[in-house]
Structure formats: structure tokens, C-alpha cells
Coordinates of C-alpha atoms and ligand atoms in Angstrom, one line a residue:
X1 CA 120.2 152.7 73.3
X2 CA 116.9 151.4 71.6
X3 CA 115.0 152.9 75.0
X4 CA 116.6 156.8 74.4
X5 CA 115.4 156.2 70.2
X6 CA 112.4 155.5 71.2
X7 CA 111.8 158.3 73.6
X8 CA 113.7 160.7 71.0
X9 CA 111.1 160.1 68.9
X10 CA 108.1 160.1 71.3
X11 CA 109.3 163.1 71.8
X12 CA 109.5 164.8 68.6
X13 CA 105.8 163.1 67.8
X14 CA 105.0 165.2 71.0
X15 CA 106.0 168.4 69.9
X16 CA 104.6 167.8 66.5
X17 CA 101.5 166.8 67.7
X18 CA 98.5 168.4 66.0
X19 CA 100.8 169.2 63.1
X20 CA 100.4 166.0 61.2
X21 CA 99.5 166.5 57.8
X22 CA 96.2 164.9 56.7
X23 CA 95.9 164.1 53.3
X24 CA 91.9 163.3 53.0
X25 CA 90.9 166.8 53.4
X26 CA 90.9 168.4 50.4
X27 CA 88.6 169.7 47.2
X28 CA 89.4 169.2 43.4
X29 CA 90.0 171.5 41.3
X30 CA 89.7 172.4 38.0
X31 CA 91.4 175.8 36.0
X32 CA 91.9 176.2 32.6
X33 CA 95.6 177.6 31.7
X34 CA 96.0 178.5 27.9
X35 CA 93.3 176.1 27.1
X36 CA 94.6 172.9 28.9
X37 CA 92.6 171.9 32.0
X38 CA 94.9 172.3 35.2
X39 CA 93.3 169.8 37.9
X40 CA 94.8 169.7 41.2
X41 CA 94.1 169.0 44.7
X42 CA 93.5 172.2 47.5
X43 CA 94.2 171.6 51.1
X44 CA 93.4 175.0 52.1
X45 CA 94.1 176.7 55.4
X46 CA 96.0 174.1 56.8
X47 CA 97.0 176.3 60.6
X48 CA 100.8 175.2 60.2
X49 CA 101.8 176.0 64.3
X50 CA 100.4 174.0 67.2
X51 CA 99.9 177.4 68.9
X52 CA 99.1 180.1 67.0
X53 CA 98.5 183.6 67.4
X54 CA 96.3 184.4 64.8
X55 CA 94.5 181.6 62.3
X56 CA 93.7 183.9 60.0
X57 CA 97.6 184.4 59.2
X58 CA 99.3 181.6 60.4
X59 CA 97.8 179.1 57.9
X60 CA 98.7 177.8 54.8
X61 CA 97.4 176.7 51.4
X62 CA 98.9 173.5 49.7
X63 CA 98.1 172.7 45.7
X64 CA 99.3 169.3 44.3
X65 CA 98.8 168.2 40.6
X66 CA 96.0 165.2 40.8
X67 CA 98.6 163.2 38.6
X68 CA 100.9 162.9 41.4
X69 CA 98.1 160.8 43.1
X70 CA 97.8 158.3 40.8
X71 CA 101.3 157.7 40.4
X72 CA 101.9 160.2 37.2
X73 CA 104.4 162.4 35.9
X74 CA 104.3 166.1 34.7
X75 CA 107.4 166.5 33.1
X76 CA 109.8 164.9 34.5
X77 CA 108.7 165.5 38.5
X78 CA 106.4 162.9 40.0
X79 CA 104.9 162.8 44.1
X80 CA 108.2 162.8 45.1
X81 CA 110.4 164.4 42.7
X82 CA 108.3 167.6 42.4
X83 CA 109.8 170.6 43.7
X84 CA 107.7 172.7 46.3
X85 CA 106.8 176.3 45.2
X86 CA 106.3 178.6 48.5
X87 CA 105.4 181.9 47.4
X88 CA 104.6 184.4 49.9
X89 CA 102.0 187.1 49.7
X90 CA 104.0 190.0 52.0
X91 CA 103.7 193.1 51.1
X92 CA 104.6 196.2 53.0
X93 CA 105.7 194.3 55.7
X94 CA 101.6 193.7 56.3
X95 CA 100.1 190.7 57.0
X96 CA 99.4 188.4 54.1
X97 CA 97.2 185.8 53.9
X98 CA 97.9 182.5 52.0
X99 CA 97.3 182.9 48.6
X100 CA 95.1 180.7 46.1
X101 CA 95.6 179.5 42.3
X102 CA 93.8 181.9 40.0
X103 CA 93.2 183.6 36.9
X104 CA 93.8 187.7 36.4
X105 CA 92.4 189.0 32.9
X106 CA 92.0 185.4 31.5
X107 CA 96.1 184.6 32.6
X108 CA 97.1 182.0 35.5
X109 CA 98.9 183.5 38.6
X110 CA 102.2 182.4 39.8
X111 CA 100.5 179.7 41.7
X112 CA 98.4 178.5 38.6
X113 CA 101.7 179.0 36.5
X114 CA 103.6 176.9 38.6
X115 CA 101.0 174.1 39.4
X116 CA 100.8 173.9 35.5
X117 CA 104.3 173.2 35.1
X118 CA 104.2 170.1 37.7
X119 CA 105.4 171.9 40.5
X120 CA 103.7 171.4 44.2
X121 CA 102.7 174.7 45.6
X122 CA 102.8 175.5 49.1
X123 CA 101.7 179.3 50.0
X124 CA 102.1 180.8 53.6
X125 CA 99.8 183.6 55.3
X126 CA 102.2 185.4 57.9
X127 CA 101.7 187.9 60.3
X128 CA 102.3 191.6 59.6
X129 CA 102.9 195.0 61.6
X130 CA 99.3 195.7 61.8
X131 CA 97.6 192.8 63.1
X132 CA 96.4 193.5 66.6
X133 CA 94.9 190.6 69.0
X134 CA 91.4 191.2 71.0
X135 CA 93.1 193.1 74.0
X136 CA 94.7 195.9 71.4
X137 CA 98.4 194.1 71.9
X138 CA 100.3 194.2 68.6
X139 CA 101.0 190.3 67.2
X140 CA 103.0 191.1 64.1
X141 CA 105.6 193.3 64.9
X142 CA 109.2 191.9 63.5
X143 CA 110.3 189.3 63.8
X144 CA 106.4 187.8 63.2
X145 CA 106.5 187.6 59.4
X146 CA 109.8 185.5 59.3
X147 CA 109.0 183.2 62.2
X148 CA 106.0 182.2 60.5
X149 CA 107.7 181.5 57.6
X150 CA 109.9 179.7 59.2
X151 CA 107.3 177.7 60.7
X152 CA 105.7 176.6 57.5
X153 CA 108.4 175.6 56.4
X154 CA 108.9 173.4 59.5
X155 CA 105.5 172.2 59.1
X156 CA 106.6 171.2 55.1
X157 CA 109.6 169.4 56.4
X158 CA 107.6 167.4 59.3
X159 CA 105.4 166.4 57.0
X160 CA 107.5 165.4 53.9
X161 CA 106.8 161.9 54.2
X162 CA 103.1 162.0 53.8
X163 CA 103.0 165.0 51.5
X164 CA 103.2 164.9 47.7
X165 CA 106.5 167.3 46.6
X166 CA 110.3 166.6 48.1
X167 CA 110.7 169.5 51.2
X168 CA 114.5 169.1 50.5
X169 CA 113.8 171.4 47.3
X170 CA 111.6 174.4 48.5
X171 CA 111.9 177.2 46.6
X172 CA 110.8 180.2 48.4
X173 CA 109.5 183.7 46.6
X174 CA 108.3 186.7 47.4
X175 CA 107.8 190.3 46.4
X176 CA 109.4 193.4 47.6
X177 CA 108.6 193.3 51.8
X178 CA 107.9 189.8 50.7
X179 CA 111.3 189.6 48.8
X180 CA 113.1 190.4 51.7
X181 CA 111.7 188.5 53.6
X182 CA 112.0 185.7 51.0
X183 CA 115.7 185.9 51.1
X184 CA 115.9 186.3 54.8
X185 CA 114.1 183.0 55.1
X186 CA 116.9 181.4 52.5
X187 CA 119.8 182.8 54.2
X188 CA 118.9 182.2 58.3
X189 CA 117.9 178.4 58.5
X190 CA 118.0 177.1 61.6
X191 CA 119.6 180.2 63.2
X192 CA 119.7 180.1 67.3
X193 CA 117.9 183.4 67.7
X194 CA 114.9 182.4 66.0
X195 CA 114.3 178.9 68.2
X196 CA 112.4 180.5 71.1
X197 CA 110.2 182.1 68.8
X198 CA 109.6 179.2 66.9
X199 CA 109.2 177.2 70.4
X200 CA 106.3 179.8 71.7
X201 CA 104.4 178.8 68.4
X202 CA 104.7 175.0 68.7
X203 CA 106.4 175.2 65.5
X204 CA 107.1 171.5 63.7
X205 CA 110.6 169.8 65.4
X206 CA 112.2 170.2 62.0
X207 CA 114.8 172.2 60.1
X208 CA 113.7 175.5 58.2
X209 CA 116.2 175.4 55.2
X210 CA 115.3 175.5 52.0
X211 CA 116.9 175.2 48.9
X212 CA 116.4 178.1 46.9
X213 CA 115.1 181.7 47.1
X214 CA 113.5 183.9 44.1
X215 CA 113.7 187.5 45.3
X216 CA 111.8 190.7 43.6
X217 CA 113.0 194.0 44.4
X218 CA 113.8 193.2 48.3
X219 CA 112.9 195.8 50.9
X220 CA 116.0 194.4 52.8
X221 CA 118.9 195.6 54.8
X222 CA 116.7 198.1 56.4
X223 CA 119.6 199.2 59.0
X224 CA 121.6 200.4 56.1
X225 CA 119.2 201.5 53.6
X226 CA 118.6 205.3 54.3
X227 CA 122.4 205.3 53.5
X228 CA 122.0 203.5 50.3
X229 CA 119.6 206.0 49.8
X230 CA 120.9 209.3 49.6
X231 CA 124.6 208.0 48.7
X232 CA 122.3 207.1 45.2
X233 CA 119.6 210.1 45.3
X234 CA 121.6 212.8 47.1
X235 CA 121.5 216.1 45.0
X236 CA 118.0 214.5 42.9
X237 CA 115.9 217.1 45.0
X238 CA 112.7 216.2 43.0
X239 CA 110.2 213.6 44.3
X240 CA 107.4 211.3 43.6
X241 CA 106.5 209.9 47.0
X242 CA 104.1 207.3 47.8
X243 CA 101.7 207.6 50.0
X244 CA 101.3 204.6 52.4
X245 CA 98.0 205.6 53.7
X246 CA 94.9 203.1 53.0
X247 CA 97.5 200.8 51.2
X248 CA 96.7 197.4 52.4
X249 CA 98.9 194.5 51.8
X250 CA 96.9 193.6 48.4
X251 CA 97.3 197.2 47.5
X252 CA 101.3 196.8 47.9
X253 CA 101.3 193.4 46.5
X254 CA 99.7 194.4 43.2
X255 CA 101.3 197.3 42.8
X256 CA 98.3 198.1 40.9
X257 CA 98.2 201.9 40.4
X258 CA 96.1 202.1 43.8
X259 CA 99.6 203.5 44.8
X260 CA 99.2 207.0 45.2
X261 CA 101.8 209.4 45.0
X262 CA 102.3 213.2 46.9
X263 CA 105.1 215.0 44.4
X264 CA 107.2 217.6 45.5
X265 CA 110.7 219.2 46.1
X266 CA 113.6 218.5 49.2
X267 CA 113.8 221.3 51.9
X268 CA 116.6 222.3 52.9
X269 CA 116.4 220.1 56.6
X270 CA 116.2 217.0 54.4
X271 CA 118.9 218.1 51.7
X272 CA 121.0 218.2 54.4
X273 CA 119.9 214.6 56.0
X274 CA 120.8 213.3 53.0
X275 CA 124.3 214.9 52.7
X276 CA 124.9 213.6 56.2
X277 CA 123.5 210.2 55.6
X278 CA 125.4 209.7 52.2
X279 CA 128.4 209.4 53.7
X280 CA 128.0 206.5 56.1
X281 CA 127.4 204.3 52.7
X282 CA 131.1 204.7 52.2
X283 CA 132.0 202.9 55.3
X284 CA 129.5 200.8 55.1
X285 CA 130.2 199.2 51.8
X286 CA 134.1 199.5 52.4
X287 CA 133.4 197.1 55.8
X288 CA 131.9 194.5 53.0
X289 CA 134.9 193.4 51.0
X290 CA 132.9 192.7 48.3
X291 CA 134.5 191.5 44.8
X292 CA 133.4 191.1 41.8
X293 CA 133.3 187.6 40.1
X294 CA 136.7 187.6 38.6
X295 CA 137.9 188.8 42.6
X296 CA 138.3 192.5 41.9
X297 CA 137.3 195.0 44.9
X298 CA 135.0 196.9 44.7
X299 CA 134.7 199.5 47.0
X300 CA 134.2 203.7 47.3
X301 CA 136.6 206.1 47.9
X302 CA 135.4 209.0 50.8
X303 CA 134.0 211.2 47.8
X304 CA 131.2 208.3 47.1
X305 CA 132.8 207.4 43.3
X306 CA 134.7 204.3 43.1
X307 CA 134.5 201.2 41.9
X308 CA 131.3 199.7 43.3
X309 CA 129.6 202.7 41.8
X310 CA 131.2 201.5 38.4
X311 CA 130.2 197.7 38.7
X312 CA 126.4 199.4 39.7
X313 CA 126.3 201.9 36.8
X314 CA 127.2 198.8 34.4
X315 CA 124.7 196.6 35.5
X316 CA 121.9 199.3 34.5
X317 CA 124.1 199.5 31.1
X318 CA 124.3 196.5 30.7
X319 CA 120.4 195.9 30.9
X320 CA 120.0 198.6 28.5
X321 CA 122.3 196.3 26.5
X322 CA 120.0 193.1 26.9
X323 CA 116.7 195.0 26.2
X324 CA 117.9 196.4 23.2
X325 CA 119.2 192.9 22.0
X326 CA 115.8 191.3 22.8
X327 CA 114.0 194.2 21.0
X328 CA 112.2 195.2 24.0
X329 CA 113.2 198.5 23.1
X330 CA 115.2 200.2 20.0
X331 CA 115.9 204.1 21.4
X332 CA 118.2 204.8 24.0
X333 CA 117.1 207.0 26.8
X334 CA 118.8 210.8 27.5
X335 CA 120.9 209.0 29.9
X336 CA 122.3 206.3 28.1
X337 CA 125.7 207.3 25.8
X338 CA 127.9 205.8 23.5
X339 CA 131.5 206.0 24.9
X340 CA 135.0 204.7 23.9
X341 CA 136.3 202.1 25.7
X342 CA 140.1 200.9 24.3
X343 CA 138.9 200.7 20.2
X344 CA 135.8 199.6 20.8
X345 CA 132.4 201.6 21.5
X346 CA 130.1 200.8 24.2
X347 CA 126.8 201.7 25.8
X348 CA 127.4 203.4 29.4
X349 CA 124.6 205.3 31.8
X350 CA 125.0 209.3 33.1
X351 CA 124.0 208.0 36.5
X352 CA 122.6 211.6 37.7
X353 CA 120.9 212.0 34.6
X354 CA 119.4 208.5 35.1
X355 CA 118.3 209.3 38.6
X356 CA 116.5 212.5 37.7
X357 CA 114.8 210.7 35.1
X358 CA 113.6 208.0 37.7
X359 CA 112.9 210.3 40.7
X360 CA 113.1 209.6 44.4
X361 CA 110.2 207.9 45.8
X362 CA 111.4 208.7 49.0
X363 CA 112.2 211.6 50.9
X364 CA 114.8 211.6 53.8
X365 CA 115.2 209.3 55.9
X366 CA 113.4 207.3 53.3
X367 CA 113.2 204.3 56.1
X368 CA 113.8 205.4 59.7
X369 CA 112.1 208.3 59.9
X370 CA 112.9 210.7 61.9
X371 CA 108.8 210.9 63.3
X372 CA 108.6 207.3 63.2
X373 CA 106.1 207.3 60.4
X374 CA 107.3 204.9 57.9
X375 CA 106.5 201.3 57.6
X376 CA 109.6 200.2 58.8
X377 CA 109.5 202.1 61.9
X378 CA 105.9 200.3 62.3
X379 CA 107.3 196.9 61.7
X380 CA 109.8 197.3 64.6
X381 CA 107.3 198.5 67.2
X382 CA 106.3 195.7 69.6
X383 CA 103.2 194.2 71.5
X384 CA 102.4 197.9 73.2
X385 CA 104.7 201.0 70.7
X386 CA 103.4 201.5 67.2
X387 CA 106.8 201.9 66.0
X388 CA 110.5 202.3 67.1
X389 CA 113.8 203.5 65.2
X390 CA 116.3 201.0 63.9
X391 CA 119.3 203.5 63.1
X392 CA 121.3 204.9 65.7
X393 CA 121.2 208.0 63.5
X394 CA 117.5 208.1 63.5
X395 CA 117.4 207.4 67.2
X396 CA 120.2 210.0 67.7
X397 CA 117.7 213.1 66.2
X398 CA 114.5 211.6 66.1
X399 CA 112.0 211.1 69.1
X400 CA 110.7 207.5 69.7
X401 CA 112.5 204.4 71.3
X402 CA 115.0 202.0 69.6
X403 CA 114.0 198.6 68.5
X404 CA 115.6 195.6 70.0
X405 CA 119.1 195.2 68.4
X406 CA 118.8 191.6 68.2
X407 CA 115.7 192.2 66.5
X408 CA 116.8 194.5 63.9
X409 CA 119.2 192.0 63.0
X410 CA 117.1 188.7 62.7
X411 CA 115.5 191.0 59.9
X412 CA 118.4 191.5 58.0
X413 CA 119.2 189.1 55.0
X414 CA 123.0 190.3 55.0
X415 CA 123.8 188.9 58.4
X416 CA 123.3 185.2 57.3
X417 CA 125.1 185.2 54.6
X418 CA 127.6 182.8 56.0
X419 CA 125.2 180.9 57.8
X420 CA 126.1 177.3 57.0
X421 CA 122.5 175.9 56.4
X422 CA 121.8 179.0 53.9
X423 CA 120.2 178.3 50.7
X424 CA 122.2 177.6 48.0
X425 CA 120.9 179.0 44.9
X426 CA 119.3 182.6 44.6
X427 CA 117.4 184.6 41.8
X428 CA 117.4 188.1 42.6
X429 CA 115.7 191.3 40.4
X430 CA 115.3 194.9 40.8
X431 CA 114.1 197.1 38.2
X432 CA 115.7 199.7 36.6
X433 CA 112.8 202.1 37.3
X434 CA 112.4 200.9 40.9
X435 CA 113.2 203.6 43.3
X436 CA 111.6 201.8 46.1
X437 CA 115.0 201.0 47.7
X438 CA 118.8 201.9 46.2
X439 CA 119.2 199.6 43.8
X440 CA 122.8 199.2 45.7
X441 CA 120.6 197.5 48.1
X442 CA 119.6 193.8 46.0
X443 CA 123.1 194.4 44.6
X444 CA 124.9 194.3 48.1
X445 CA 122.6 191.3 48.6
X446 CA 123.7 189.5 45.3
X447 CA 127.3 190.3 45.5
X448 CA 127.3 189.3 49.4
X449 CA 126.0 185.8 48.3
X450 CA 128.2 185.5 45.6
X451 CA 131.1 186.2 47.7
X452 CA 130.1 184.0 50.3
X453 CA 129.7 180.9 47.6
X454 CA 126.5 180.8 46.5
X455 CA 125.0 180.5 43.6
X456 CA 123.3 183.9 42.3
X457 CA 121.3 185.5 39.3
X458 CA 121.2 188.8 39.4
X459 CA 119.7 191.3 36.8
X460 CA 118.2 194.7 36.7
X461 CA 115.1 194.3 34.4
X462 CA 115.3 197.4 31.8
X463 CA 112.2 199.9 32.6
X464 CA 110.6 197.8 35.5
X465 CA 109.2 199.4 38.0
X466 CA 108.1 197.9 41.7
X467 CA 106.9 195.2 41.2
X468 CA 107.3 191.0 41.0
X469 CA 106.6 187.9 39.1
X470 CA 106.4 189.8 35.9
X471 CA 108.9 187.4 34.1
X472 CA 108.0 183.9 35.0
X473 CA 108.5 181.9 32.0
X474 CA 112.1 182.8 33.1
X475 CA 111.7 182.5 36.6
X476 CA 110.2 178.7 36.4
X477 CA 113.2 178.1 33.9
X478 CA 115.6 179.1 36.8
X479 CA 114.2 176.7 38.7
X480 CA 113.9 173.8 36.3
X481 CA 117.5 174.2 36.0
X482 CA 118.9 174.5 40.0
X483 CA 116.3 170.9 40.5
X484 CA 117.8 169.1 38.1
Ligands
DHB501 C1 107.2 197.9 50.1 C2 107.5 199.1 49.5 C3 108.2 200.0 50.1 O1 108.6 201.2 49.5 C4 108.6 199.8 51.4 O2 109.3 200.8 52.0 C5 108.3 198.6 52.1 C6 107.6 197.7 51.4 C7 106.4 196.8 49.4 O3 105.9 197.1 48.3 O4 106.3 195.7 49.9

């Protein structure tokens, strides 16, 4: 008995080897936030695999308050206590390096923000669909971004003991690409498909769950999302499309007006995509069962009303509602009306007058192009194709291969949500001005996790457009609360 302990964990050292953790390599530092001096201590670019593909990517940055070296408290988290913060820097499903405390016009970044208030930061790099090695082969095609992800996380949990921060209470966030990829990493932990992967990097022998997941406007459910689409945009002919080219993934993470935008009207070939494609969202949503939290259905009838449009409409109502009590705004928008409901008088949304007002920002097929020029078609190419479809209806029309169908699903949040090791505790948010993906999209999302058990916050900030971590006061308040 003792004998097959002892060579259990001989081997488990073995596969961890290399990955240990080593805590006197590291610089001081010192940032003022708000006029109180933030010290902590950086162990930067820390290569969290045993194999990797690419150091540049596969490396992460670690932040610790100094106080939790000398046996103090911020707060009420000490060395052990102190939740980990895990913010990724995906965006556009490019790489993204590991990111780095900071100011931006005189005010701390998340990082700073959340080493500030006594959390332990860990930030992962991860491949992206771009990165190419030295022979021209492709290295960050999906499923890269999540592996690595996964693998930092490993490398968190390996390392717990000697580490400051508790790796039972990581709280993942990200950022649109990086969003959905934040909740994909909350809701597959541990899945089977993921293991080789994982195994080829000489990933840490550990688990990969986490405990929470703070999601911005996720670009998820790719598979389903031209359907989402044009169920939501079909007859809003007008658009203001972005244009991808010479964004890199700081340009997308920002979000900083670098975005450029080609504006125009639908021809006729892609009026009639969209009627075709609107339709499938019917099926698809029915095939959910989703409820609302007092159990009601909510579903759509063949002519795309119903009540899950209902339940949608009144979450952008109802965050009319909230920005008005909250003064973040005092006049109502063309689209929002005063109607009658029983004797009382409430706020509700003309949804294709709200829609006209936001524009599409994407044509059809917003995702899987038809050409294969869209990001997502680049993210499902692999070592040798550019990029590949990941809709049979794409595939059906378009030219190009289809991605592997096992594939297409490890990159899909909505097919963990039963997953037993799933994260328990979600914040999700999608502007009201964000047209980068159907808002049905985070809802699905929300509503899937809810019905599955979870725990979920869901709101539609009024006005915001594509963006993240524009509300973090409130965002390190969630999590103050679900570590408690
Ligand atoms: C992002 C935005 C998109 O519109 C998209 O299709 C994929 C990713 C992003 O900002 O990360």
C-alpha cells in the first residue's frame, strides 16, 4: 500500500517536474492607486507547461500583495485566504500575452484594482489563431487558447501549497473572445477531451476547476451565433461593420476607437441569408428548455415572437429602468415607451426600433462566413488551413473544409453546462449597445447556467458598447461576496 503511495506520487512529481513554483524570483513593486502606495511582489513570465509551444504565450504573470509575506492582512484575506484573480488578455480570439499591473490616464487597471483590494493576481498569455511556429505551421488554432488556460490553471493548483492565494477560489475574467473563453474555462474543468491536449504540453497533474467566472460581452456559442444573429437583426438592413484588418489583439482588447468601421446597406444575397438563417434560432432555442427563474418556458413560436423574445426585450427595459434610477441618464430613447400593464404603467422597448438605433455590426453570416474570412473561421483552421467552417450551413454553400466536430464543440461554453466540476458562481454582462454578438447569445449562456444550478448575475449595462471591466467597483464587490 505504502509502496503504490509512494510511486503515485513519484509519479505525479514526475510529470510536474519543471513546474514547481519558485518563490525567490521575483522584483518589488511599487504603484500608487488613488494616493495609497500599492507594493506587491511580480514573478513575471513564469512558462506554466513543461512543454511549450511558444514561451512568448504560454507564460504567466503572478502579483501578490508584500503583506501576505509577512504574515499580514488586507481586508480580511491573508497568504492563504486571498482569492486568485486570473484575468485573461484574449481578444479576437488572438494571442494574448500575460498582462502586467498598470496605470491608464493616472487610473489602476484591473490588475492594479484588484491587487489593491488584497486580491492575488494571476494573469495568463495564451495562444491565438495567428501565431505561427518557425516552419510556417499554425500553433494557435482552437482549441490553443483554452488548453492554455487550462494549463495555468493546473500550474496554480500544483503549486498552491507554495504560492501565496487559495487555488480553490480562482476567479477567472476576460473580455469578449476573452469572455468566452473565460466562461468556457468555468464550465469544462476537467473535461476528457481536453486531457491529451493538456498531456502534449506537460501540463501540471492537477485539476483545472475554478470557482468563479466574470464574463464581458462573450463571443461564445460560435456554432449557433449567425442564427442568433439575424433571428435579432433580420429586416435591420443598415450596417456599421468593423473592420478586422490591422486589429491586433491590444487593438480588440481596448476597444479603443482603433476599431474601424466600413458602413453600408444588405444586398439582396445577404437579406436572404439572413431570412434563411433566422429561422434555425427557433429550433435551436426550443431544443434548450430554458425557464425563467420562477420555472416559466421560455421559448419561440415558428414566426420568431414568443416568450424568450419577451424575457430578452425586458432585460433591455429593465436596464433602461436601473439607469434611470441611478441617474445615469434622465431621457428615454425613441425606442423606449410607456405602456399599460394591468393598472399600472411601465417602461417597455420597440425592439426593431431599438435595433435600428444600434445597427448591425455584422453582415451575413456574421461568423461563418461563407468565404471563410472571419475570425472565427481563422480560429478553427489548423496546423496547415487558415481557416475552416464550423456550421453545416456555412459548409453546405460556402467553399472551404469543416473544422473538426469535436473541436467546434470543446469551444463552446453551452456544452458544459452540466459538467459536474463547473464553476459555481458566474457574473455575466453585455451591453445594451453591443452588437458584436445577439445579445440572445450571453443570455442563452446565463439562463443555461441558471437552469443547470448555478449561481448567475446577469445584466445588460444601459448604453455600453463592446467592451469590459468598465464597472469594477461592482465587479470586485461580486466577488467579495461569492468568497466569503
Ligand atoms: C471579438 C469581437 C468580435 O466581433 C468577434 O467576432 C470576435 C472577437 C473581440 O472583441 O474579442
Amino acid at each position: 500500500m505504502k509502496k503504490i503511495v509512494l510511486a503515485a506520487s513519484a509519479a505525479v512529481w514526475l510529470l510536474g517536474a519543471g513546474l514547481e513554483f519558485y518563490e525567490g524570483k521575483f522584483e518589488t513593486k511599487t504603484l500608487d492607486v488613488g494616493g495609497k502606495a500599492v507594493k506587491f511582489r511580480a514573478y513575471e513570465n513564469i512558462v506554466y507547461v513543461a512543454n511549450p509551444v511558444d514561451t512568448q504565450y504560454q507564460t504567466m504573470n503572478f502579483y501578490a500583495p508584500t503583506e501576505y509575506f509577512e504574515g499580514g492582512k488586507i481586508g480580511k484575506f491573508d497568504a492563504t485566504s486571498a482569492p486568485i484573480f486570473f484575468p485573461n488578455s484574449v481578444g479576437g480570439y488572438m494571442p494574448g500575452k500575460a498582462s502586467a499591473p498598470g496605470l491608464k490616464n493616472g487610473k489602476p487597471n484591473t490588475i492594479l484594482e484588484a491587487l489593491a483590494r488584497g486580491y492575488v493576481v494571476a494573469a495568463p498569455g495564451a495562444r491565438g489563431r495567428t501565431l505561427t511556429d518557425a516552419q510556417g505551421n499554425f500553433t494557435g488554432k482552437a482549441p490553443a487558447a483554452i488548453v492554455d488556460l487550462k494549463a495555468a490553471v493546473r500550474y496554480l493548483k500544483f503549486n498552491d501549497a507554495k504560492m501565496p492565494g487559495d487555488a480553490n477560489k480562482i476567479v477567472s475574467n476576460g473580455t469578449s473572445a476573452g469572455g468566452a473563453l473565460s466562461a468556457l474555462l468555468g464550465v469544462s474543468a476537467d473535461a476528457a477531451e481536453f486531457e491529451p491536449y493538456l498531456k502534449a504540453l506537460g501540463a501540471a497533474p492537477a485539476s483545472d476547476e475554478i470557482y468563479a467566472v466574470s464574463a464581458y460581452c462573450p463571443i461564445t456559442n460560435l456554432d449557433n451565433a449567425d442564427a442568433a444573429y439575424e433571428w435579432m437583426f433580420n429586416g435591420v438592413d443598415e450596417y456599421e461593420k468593423m473592420d478586422f484588418s490591422g486589429l491586433d489583439a491590444g487593438g480588440f482588447n481596448e476597444r479603443s476607437g482603433k476599431r474601424k468601421t466600413i458602413n453600408g446597406t444588405l444586398t439582396q444575397g445577404q437579406k436572404s441569408l439572413s431570412n434563411e438563417r433566422k429561422t434555425a434560432f427557433v429550433s435551436y432555442v426550443n431544443s434548450l428548455n430554458l425557464k425563467d427563474a420562477k420555472g416559466r418556458a421560455l421559448s419561440l413560436k415558428p414566426s420568431g415572437e414568443g416568450s424568450f423574445k419577451e424575457y430578452l426585450k425586458k432585460a433591455l427595459s429593465a436596464s433602461f429602468v436601473e439607469a434611470k434610477r441611478i441617474k445615469q441618464i434622465s431621457i428615454a430613447p425613441k425606442f423606449i415607451f410607456l405602456k399599460e400593464d394591468g393598472c399600472e404603467l411601465e417602461y417597455a422597448l420597440e425592439f426593431d426600433n431599438y435595433l435600428r438605433e444600434i445597427k448591425r455590426a455584422k453582415t451575413p453570416l456574421a461568423f461563418d462566413d461563407l468565404n471563410l474570412t472571419n475570425p472565427e473561421n481563422d480560429l478553427f483552421g489548423d496546423a496547415k488551413i487558415v481557416a475552416k467552417h464550423f456550421t453545416t450551413f456555412a459548409k453546405e454553400r460556402g467553399k472551404g473544409e469543416m473544422a473538426d466536430a469535436q473541436i467546434i464543440k470543446m469551444m463552446n461554453a453551452m456544452n458544459y453546462l452540466t459538467n459536474k466540476n463547473a464553476a459555481k458562481f458566474y457574473r455575466i454582462r453585455h451591453g445594451s449597445a453591443d452588437r458584436d454578438t445577439a445579445l440572445a447569445v450571453p443570455l442563452i449562456l446565463a439562463l443555461g447556467l441558471q437552469n443547470a444550478g448555478k449561481s448567475v448575475d446577469f445584466a445588460v449595462p444601459w448604453g455600453q458598447g463592446h467592451g469590459g471591466d468598465y464597472d469594477l467597483d461592482e465587479l470586485f464587490t461580486w466577488i467579495d461576496g461569492i468568497v466569503k
